[in-house]
Coordinates of C-alpha atoms in Angstrom, one line a residue:
X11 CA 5.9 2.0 14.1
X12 CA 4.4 0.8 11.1
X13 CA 7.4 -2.4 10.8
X14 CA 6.0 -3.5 14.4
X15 CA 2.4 -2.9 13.4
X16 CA 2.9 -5.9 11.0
X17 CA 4.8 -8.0 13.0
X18 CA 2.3 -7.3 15.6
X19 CA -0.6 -9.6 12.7
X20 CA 2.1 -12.3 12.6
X21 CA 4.5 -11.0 10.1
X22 CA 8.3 -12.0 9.7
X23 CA 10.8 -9.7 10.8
X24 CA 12.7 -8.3 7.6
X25 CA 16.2 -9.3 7.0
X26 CA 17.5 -5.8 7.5
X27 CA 16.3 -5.9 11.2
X28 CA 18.3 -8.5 12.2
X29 CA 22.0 -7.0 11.4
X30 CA 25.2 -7.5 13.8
X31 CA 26.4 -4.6 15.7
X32 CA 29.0 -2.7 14.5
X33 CA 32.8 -3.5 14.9
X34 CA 31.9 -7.1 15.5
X35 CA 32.8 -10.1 12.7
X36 CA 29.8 -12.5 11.6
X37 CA 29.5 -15.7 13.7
X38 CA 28.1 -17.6 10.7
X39 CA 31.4 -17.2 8.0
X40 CA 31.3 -20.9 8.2
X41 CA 28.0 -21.0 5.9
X42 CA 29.9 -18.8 3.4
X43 CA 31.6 -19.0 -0.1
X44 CA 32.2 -21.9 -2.5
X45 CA 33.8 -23.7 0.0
X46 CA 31.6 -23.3 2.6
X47 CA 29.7 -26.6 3.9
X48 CA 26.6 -25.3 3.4
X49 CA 27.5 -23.8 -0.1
X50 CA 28.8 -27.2 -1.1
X51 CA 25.4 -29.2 0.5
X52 CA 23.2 -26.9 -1.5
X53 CA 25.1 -27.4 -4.7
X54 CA 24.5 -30.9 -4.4
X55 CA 21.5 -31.0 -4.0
X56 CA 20.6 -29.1 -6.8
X57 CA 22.7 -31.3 -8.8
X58 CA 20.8 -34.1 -7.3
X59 CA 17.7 -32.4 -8.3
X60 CA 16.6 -33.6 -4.3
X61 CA 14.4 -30.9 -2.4
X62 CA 16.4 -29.6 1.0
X63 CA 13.4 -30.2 3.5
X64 CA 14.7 -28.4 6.9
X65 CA 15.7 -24.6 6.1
X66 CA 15.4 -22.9 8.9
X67 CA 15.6 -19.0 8.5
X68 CA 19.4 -17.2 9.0
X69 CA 19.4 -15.2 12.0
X70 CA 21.7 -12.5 13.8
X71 CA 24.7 -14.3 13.2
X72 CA 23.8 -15.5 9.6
X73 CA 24.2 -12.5 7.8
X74 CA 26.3 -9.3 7.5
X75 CA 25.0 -5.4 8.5
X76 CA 25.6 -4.0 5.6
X77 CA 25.3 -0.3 7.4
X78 CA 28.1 -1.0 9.4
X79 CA 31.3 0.6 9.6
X80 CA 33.6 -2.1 8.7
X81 CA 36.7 -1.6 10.7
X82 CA 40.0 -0.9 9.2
X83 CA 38.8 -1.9 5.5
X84 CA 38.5 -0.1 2.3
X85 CA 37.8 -1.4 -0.6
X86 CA 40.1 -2.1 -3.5
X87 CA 39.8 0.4 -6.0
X88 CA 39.6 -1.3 -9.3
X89 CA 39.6 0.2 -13.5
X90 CA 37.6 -2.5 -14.8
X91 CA 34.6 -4.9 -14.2
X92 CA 37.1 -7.9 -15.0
X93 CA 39.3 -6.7 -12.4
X94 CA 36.9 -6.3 -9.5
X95 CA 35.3 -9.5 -10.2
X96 CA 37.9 -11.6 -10.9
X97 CA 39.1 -12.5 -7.6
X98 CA 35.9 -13.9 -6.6
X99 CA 35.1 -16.0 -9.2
X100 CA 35.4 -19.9 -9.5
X101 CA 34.1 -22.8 -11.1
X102 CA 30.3 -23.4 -9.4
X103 CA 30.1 -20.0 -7.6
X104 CA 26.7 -18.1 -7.3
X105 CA 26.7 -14.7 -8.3
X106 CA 23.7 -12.1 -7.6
X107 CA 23.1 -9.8 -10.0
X108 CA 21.3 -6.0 -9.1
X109 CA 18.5 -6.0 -11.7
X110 CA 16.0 -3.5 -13.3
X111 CA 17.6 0.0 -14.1
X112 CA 20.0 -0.9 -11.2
X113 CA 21.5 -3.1 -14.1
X114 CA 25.4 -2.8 -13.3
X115 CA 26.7 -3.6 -17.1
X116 CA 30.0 -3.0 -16.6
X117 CA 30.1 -5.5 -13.9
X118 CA 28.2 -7.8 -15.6
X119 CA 30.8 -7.4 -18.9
X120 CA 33.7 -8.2 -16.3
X121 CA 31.8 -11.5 -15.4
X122 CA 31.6 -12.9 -18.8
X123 CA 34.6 -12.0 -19.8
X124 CA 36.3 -14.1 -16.3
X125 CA 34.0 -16.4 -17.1
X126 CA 35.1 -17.2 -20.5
X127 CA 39.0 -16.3 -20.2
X128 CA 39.5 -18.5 -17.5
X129 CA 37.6 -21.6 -18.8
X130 CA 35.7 -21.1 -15.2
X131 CA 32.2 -23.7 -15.4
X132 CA 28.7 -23.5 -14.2
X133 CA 28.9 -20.2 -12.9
X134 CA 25.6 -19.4 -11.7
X135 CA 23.3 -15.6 -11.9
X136 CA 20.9 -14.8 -10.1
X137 CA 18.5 -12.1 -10.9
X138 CA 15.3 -10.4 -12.0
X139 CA 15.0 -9.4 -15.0
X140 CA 18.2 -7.1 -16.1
X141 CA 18.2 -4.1 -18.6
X142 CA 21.2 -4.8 -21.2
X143 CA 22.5 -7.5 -23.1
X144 CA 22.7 -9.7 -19.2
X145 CA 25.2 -12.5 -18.2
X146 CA 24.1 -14.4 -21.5
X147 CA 23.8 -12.2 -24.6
X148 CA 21.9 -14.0 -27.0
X149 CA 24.7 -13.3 -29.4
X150 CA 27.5 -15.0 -27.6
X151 CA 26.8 -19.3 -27.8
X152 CA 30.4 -19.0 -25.6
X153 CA 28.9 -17.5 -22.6
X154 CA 26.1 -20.9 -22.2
X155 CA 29.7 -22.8 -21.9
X156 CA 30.1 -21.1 -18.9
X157 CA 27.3 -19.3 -16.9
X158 CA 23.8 -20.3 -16.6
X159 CA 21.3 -18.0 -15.8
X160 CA 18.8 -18.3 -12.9
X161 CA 15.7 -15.6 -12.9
X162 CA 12.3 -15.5 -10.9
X163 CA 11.3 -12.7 -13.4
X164 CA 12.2 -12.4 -16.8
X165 CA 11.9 -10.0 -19.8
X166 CA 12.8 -10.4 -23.7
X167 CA 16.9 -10.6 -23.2
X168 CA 16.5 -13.8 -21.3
X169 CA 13.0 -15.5 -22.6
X170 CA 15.0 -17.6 -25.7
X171 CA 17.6 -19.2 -23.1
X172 CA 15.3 -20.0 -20.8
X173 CA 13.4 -21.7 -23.9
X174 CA 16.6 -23.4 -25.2
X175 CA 17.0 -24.6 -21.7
X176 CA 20.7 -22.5 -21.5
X177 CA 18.5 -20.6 -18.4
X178 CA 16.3 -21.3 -16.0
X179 CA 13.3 -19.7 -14.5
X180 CA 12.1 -19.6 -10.3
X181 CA 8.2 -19.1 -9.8
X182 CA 8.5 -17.7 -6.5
X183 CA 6.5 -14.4 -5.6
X184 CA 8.2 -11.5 -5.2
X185 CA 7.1 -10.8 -2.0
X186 CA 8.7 -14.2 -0.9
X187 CA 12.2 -13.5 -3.2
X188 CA 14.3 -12.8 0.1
X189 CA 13.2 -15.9 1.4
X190 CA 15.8 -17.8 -1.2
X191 CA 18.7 -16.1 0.8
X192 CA 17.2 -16.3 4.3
X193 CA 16.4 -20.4 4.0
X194 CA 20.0 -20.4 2.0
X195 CA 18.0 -22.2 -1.0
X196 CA 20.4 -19.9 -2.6
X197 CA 23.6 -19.1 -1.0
X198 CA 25.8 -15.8 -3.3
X199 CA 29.6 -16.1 -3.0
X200 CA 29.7 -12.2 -4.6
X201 CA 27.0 -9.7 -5.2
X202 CA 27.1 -7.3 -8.0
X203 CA 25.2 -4.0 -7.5
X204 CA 25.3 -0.4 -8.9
X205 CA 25.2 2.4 -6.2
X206 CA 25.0 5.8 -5.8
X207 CA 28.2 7.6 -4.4
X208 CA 28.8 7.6 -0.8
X209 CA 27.3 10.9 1.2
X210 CA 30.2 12.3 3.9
X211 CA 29.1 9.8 6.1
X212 CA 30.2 6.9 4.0
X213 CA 27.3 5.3 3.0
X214 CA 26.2 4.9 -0.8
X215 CA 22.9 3.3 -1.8
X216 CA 21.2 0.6 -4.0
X217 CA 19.2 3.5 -6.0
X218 CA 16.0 2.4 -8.0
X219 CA 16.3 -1.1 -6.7
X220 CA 16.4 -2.4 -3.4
X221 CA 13.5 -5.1 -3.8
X222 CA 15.6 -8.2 -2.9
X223 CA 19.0 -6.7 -3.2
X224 CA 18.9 -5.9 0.5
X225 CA 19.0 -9.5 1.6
X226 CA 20.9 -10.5 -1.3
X227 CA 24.0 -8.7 0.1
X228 CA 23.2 -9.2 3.5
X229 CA 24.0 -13.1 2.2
X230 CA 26.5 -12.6 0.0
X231 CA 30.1 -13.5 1.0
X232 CA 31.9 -10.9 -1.1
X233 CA 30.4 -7.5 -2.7
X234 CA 31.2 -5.9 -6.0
X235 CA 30.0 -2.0 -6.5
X236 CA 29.8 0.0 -9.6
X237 CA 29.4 3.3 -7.8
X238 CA 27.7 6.1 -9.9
X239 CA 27.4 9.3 -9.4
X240 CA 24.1 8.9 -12.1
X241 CA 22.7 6.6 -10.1
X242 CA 20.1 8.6 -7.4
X243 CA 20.2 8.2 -3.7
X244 CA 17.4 7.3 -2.5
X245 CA 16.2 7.0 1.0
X246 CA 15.2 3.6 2.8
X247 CA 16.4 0.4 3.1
X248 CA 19.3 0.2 0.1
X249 CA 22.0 1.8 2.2
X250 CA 25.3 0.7 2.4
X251 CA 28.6 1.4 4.2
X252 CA 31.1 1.9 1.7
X253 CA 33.6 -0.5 3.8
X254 CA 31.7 -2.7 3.5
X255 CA 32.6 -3.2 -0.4
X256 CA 34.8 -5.3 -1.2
X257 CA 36.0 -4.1 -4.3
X258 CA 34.5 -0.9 -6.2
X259 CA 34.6 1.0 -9.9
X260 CA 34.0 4.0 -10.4
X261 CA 31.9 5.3 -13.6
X262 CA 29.8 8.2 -14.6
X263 CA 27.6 6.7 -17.3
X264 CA 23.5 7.3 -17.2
X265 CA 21.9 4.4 -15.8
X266 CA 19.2 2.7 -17.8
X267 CA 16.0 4.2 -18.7
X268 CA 12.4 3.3 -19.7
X269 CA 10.2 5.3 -22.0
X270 CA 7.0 5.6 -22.4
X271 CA 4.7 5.0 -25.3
X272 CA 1.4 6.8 -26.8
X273 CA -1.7 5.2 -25.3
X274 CA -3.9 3.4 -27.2
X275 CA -7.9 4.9 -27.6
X276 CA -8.5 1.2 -25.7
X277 CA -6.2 1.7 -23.1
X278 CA -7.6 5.3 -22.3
X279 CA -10.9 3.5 -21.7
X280 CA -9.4 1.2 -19.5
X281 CA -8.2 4.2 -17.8
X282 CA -11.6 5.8 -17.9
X283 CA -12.7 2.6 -16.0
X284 CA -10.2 2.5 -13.3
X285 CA -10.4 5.5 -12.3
X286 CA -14.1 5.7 -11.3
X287 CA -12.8 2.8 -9.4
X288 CA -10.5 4.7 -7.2
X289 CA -11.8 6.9 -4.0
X290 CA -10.6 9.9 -2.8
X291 CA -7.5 9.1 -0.6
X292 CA -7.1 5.4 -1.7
X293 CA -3.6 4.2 -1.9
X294 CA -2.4 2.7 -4.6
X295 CA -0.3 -0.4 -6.5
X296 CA 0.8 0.3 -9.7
X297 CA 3.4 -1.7 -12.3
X298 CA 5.0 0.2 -15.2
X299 CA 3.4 0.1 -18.6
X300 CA 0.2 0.9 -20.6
X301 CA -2.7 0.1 -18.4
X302 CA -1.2 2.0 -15.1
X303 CA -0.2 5.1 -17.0
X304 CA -3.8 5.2 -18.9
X305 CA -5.1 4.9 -14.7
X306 CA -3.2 7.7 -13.5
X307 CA -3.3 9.7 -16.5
X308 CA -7.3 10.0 -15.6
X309 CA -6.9 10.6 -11.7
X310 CA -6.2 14.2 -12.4
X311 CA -9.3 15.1 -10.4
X312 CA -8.8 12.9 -7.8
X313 CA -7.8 14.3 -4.3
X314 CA -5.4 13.0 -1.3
X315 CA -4.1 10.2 -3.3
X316 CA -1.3 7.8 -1.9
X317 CA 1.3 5.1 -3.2
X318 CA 2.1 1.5 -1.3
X319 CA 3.3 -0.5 -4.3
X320 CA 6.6 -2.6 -5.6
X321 CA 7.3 -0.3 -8.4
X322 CA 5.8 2.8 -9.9
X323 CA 7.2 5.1 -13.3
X324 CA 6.7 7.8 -14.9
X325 CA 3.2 7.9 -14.6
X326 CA 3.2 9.3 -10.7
X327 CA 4.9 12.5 -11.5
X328 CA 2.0 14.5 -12.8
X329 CA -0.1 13.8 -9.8
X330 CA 2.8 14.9 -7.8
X331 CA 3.4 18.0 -9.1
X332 CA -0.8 18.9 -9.2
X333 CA -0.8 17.9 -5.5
X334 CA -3.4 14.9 -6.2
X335 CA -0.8 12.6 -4.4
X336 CA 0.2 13.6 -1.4
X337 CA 0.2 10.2 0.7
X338 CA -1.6 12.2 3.2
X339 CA -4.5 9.7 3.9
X340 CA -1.7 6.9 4.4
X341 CA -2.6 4.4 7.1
X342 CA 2.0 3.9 7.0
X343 CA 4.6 6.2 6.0
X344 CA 2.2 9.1 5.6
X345 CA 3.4 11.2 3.6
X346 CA 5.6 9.3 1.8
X347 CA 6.1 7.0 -1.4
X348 CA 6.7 3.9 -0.7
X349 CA 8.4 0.9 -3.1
X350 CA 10.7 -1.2 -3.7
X351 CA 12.6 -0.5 -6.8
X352 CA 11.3 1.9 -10.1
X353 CA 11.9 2.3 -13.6
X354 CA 11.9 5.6 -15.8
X355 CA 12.9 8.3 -17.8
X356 CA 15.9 10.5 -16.5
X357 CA 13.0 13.2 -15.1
X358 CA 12.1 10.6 -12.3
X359 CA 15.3 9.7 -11.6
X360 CA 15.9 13.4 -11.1
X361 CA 12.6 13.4 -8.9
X362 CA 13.8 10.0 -6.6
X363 CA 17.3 11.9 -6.0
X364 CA 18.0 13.0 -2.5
X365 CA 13.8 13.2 -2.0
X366 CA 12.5 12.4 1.7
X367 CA 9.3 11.9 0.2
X368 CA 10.3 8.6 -1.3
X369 CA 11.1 5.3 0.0
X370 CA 12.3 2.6 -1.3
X371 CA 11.9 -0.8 1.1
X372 CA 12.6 -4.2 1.3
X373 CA 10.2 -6.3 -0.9
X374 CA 9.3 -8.3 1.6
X375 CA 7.7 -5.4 3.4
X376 CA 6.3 -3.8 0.5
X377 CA 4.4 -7.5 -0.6
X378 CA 3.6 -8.2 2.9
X379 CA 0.4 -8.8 2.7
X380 CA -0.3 -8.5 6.4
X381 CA 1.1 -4.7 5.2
X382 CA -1.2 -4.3 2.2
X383 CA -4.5 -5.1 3.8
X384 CA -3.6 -2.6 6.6
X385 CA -3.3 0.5 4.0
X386 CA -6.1 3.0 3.7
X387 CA -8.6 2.1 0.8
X388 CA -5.8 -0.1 -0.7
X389 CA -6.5 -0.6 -4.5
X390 CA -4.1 -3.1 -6.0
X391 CA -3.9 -1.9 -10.5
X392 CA -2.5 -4.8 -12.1
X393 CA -3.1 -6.8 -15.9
X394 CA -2.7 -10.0 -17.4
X395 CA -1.8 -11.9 -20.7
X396 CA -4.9 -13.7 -21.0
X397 CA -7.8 -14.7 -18.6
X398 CA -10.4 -18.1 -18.7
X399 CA -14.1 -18.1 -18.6
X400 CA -13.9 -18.7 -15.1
X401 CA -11.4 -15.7 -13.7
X402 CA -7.9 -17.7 -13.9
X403 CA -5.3 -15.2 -14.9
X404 CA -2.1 -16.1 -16.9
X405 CA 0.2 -13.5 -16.5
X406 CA 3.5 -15.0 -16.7
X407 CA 3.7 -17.4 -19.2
X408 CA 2.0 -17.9 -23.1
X409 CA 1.7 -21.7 -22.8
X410 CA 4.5 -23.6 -21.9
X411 CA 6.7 -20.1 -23.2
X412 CA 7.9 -18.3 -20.2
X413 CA 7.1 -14.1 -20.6
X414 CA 7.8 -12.7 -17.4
X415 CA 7.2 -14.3 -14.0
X416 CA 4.7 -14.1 -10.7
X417 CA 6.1 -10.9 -10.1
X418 CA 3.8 -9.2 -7.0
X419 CA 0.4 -9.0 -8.3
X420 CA -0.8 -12.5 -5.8
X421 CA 0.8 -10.2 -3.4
X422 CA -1.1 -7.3 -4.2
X423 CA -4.5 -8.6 -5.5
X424 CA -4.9 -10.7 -2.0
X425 CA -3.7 -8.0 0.4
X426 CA -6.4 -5.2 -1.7
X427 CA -8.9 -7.7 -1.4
X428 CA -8.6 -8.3 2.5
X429 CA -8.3 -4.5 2.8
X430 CA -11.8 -3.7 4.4
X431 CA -12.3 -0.8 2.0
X432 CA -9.6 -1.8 -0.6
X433 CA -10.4 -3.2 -4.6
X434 CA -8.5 -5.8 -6.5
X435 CA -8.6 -4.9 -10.3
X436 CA -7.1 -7.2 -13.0
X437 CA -6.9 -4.6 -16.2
X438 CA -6.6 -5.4 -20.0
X439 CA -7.1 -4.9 -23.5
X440 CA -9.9 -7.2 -24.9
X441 CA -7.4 -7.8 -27.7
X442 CA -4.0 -8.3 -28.3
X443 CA -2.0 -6.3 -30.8
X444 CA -2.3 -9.3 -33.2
X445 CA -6.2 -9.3 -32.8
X446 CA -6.7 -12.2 -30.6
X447 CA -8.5 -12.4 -27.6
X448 CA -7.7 -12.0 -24.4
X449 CA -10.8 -13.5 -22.7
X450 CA -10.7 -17.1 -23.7
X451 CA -12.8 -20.6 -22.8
X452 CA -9.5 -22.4 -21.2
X453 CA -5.9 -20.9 -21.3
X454 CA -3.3 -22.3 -23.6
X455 CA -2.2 -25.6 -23.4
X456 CA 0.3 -25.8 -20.2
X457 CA 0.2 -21.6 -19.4
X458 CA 1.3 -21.3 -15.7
X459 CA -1.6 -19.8 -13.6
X460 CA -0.3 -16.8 -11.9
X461 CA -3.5 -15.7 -10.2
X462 CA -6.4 -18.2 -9.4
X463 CA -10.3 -17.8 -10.2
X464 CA -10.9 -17.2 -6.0
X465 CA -8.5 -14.5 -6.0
X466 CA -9.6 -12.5 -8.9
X467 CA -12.3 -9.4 -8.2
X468 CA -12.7 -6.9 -10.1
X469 CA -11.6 -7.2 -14.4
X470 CA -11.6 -4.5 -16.1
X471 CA -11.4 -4.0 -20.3
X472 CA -12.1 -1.4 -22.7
X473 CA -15.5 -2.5 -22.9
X474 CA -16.5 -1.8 -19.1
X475 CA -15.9 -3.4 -15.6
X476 CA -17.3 -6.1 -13.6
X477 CA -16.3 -8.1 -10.2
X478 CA -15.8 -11.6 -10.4
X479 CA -16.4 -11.9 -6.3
X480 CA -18.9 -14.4 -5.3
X481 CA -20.3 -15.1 -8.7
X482 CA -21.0 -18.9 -10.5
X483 CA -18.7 -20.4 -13.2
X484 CA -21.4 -20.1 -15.8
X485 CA -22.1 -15.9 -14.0
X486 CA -18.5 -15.2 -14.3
X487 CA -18.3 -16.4 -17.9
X488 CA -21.0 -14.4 -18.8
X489 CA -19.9 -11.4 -17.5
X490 CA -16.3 -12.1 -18.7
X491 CA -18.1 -12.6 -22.2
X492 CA -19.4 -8.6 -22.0
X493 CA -16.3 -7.3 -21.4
X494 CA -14.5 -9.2 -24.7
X495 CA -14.4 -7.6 -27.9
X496 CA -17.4 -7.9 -29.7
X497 CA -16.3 -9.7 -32.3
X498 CA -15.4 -12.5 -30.4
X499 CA -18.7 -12.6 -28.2
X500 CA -20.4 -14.9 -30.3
X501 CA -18.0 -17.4 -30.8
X502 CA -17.1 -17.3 -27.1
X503 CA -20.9 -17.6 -25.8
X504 CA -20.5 -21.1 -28.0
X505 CA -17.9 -22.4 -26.0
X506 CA -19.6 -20.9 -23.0
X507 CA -22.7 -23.3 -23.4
X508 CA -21.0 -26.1 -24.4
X509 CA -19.1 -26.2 -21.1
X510 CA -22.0 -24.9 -18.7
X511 CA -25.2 -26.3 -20.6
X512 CA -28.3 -24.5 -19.9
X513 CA -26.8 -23.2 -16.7
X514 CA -25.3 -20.1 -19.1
X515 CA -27.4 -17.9 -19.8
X516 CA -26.2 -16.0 -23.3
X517 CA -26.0 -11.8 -23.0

């Protein structure tokens, strides 16, 4: 199978592998809840601020099987988020929060509002970055009383906590993001997540996002569901026994959505460029926004096209429905779409619903890179905020600002550059929308490197394409210098011989 393929090059087995049979109780309850020995060590040393040095990985007996039939329970069948919630929260308790469209709101309300009626303190999130108003509206100076915030990925709902220090930020990559669960850096007490309904077998699923939920709940001692009939069911590793809930609402609410915007003339060209990039029957990586919608919009000739990524959009379904992707020239899952959460308008979720064509896996399958390098003519589509005269990438951070996070694109950028016949591209505007450019001598003062100068290949603009790959400081600012707007070439070709001397050599 494709799984044992990649543990075949020396990959970890994924945390859904590893589940206890059905029928019989988890060994490890011990290492559970707030009271739990383990929860209690790890709270203290994060208090402490003092790394934990030996965290062995959870096994068999470490975790629950979430697809099991959990004997002679049901869940508790609840009218409000406050009401499901409440029994499992306390003073100090982790909570993981389902993130992206998967969003649960109404669960997350419920938590604030415990939270705050109750007095209860340091009440711990974690998540990726979550659609809404989140856990601490930036309206509501109450909530930082009470629950702080903890996010490996961010976007604008969370950015001024984290700066006024009422949140705080992870770098981990997200292929790694399980990791925090298995090596109980983080340890939930509850998860919240939004499901579809359960089929007539009982089992409901984690719809557009099982990235890290899957071993998030697998962790968690008590789980929360805001079931959905809205929500699709999608195939792959999100599914979940309904007994195995805890406690449950029911709503019938559209889930959350993202739109897309009118391309800018630069971002076509980028497309332009990408495209002649990408092979007949490559398989791609793709992020939601500008840059991979202008790609895809301009792969409308292509042929046999394929998708191995950690989240794809909108942008897909027209090369569906022309038959240019057909995952046919896969190297795994052939076939099939494979991801580990997505984000769109209602059409995709409409498209994702009930589809064996699509599925959506543990991240830390998807971001294997063992798995990348293995798919056929991989080519890994991602972009940055701003990139150095010698190919170092900022991508999560504007100085010492947090914007985003490390997201996958290490992940993907190294696995489509070990592929034999695969291409790393870093895309862009030379510009941003306030005119500045992208291409600069040295990043701003304290930006967080997301993707080094030996892992960055091919760099792409409006103004035309090079690759990075082998090529001197001084070479790679030159050719960085060409693709930069030009009216900031010849201010940048200063800088560029004052820091390389006469080994520059000006356009």
């Amino acid at each position: 199978s494709s799984r044992a393929q990649a543990r075949r090059l020396g990959s970890p087995a994924w945390p859904h592998q590893a589940g206890q049979a059905p029928g019989i109780p988890a060994a490890g309850a011990m290492l559970r809840g707030p009271g739990s020995v383990a929860a209690r060590g790890l709270r203290e040393l994060r208090r402490s601020g003092r790394p934990a040095l030996c965290r062995p990985l959870t096994g068999p007996a470490d975790f629950r099987n979430r697809m099991a039939y959990r004997l002679g329970h049901a869940p508790r069948i609840c009218q409000t988020g406050a009401e499901a919630v409440e029994p499992y929260l306390s003073s100090g308790c982790m909570v993981f929060l389902h993130a992206g469209c998967a969003t649960p709101q109404l669960l997350v309300d419920g938590l604030v509002e415990v939270a705050k009626r109750r007095d209860l303190r340091d009440v711990r999130t974690i998540h990726m970055h979550l659609e809404g108003t989140g856990p601490l509206p930036r309206d509501d100076p109450e909530a930082a009383k009470h629950i702080t915030p903890l996010a490996p990925f961010i976007g604008a709902n969370l950015r001024q906590q984290i700066q006024k220090g009422d949140a705080m930020y992870i770098p981990v990559h997200l292929g790694e993001l399980p990791l925090l669960f298995r090596r109980r850096v983080i340890v939930p007490d509850l998860a919240l997540v939004h499901v579809s309904p359960p089929d007539k077998h009982g089992y409901c699923t984690l719809g557009t996002s099982v990235d890290w939920a899957r071993s998030a709940i697998e962790h968690s001692t008590a789980m929360v569901g805001l079931v959905n009939p809205q929500m699709p069911r999608i195939y792959g590793d999100g599914v979940i026994h309904f007994s195995q809930f805890d406690a449950v609402v029911h709503t019938d609410a559209p889930i959350f959505q993202h739109g897309t915007k009118a391309l800018l003339p630069e971002e076509v060209e980028i497309g332009k460029h990408i495209a002649a990039l990408v092979p007949d029957g490559a398989t791609l990586q793709m992020g939601i926004g500008s840059v991979p919608d202008a790609a895809l919009a301009q792969m409308g000739g292509h042929k046999h096209l394929g998708v191995h990524t950690e989240m794809f959009s909108d942008g897909i379904l027209p090369l569906v429905e022309s038959g240019v992707l057909d995952n046919s020239y896969k190297s795994m899952h052939r076939g099939k779409i494979v991801s580990a959460f997505c984000a769109g308008s209602q059409k995709l979720y409409d498209f994702l619903d009930d589809n064996p064509a699509v599925r959506l896996l543990d991240v830390s399958f998807t971001n294997d890179v063992n798995v990348i390098q293995q798919q056929h003519q991989m080519v890994g589509i991602n972009s940055c905020i701003e990139m150095d005269f010698t190919g170092q990438a900022a991508s999560g951070s504007i100085g010492t600002r947090i914007y985003s996070g490390f997201g996958g694109q290490v992940d993907f950028l190294r696995g489509a550059a070990m592929c034999p016949d695969g291409k790393a591209i870093l895309a862009f505007t030379s510009r941003t929308n306030k005119g500045v450019s992208r291409i600069v001598p040295e990043l701003h003062a304290a930006a967080g490197v997301v993707t080094t100068r030996a892992v960055v290949q091919y760099v792409v603009t409006e103004h035309g394409v090079t690759n990075l790959f082998g090529l001197t400081l001084p070479e790679r600012a030159r050719e960085l210098i060409r693709l930069a707007h030009p009216g900031d070439r010849e201010a940048l070709e200063r800088k560029a011989v004052e820091r390389f001397g006469k080994a520059f050599r000006p356009l």
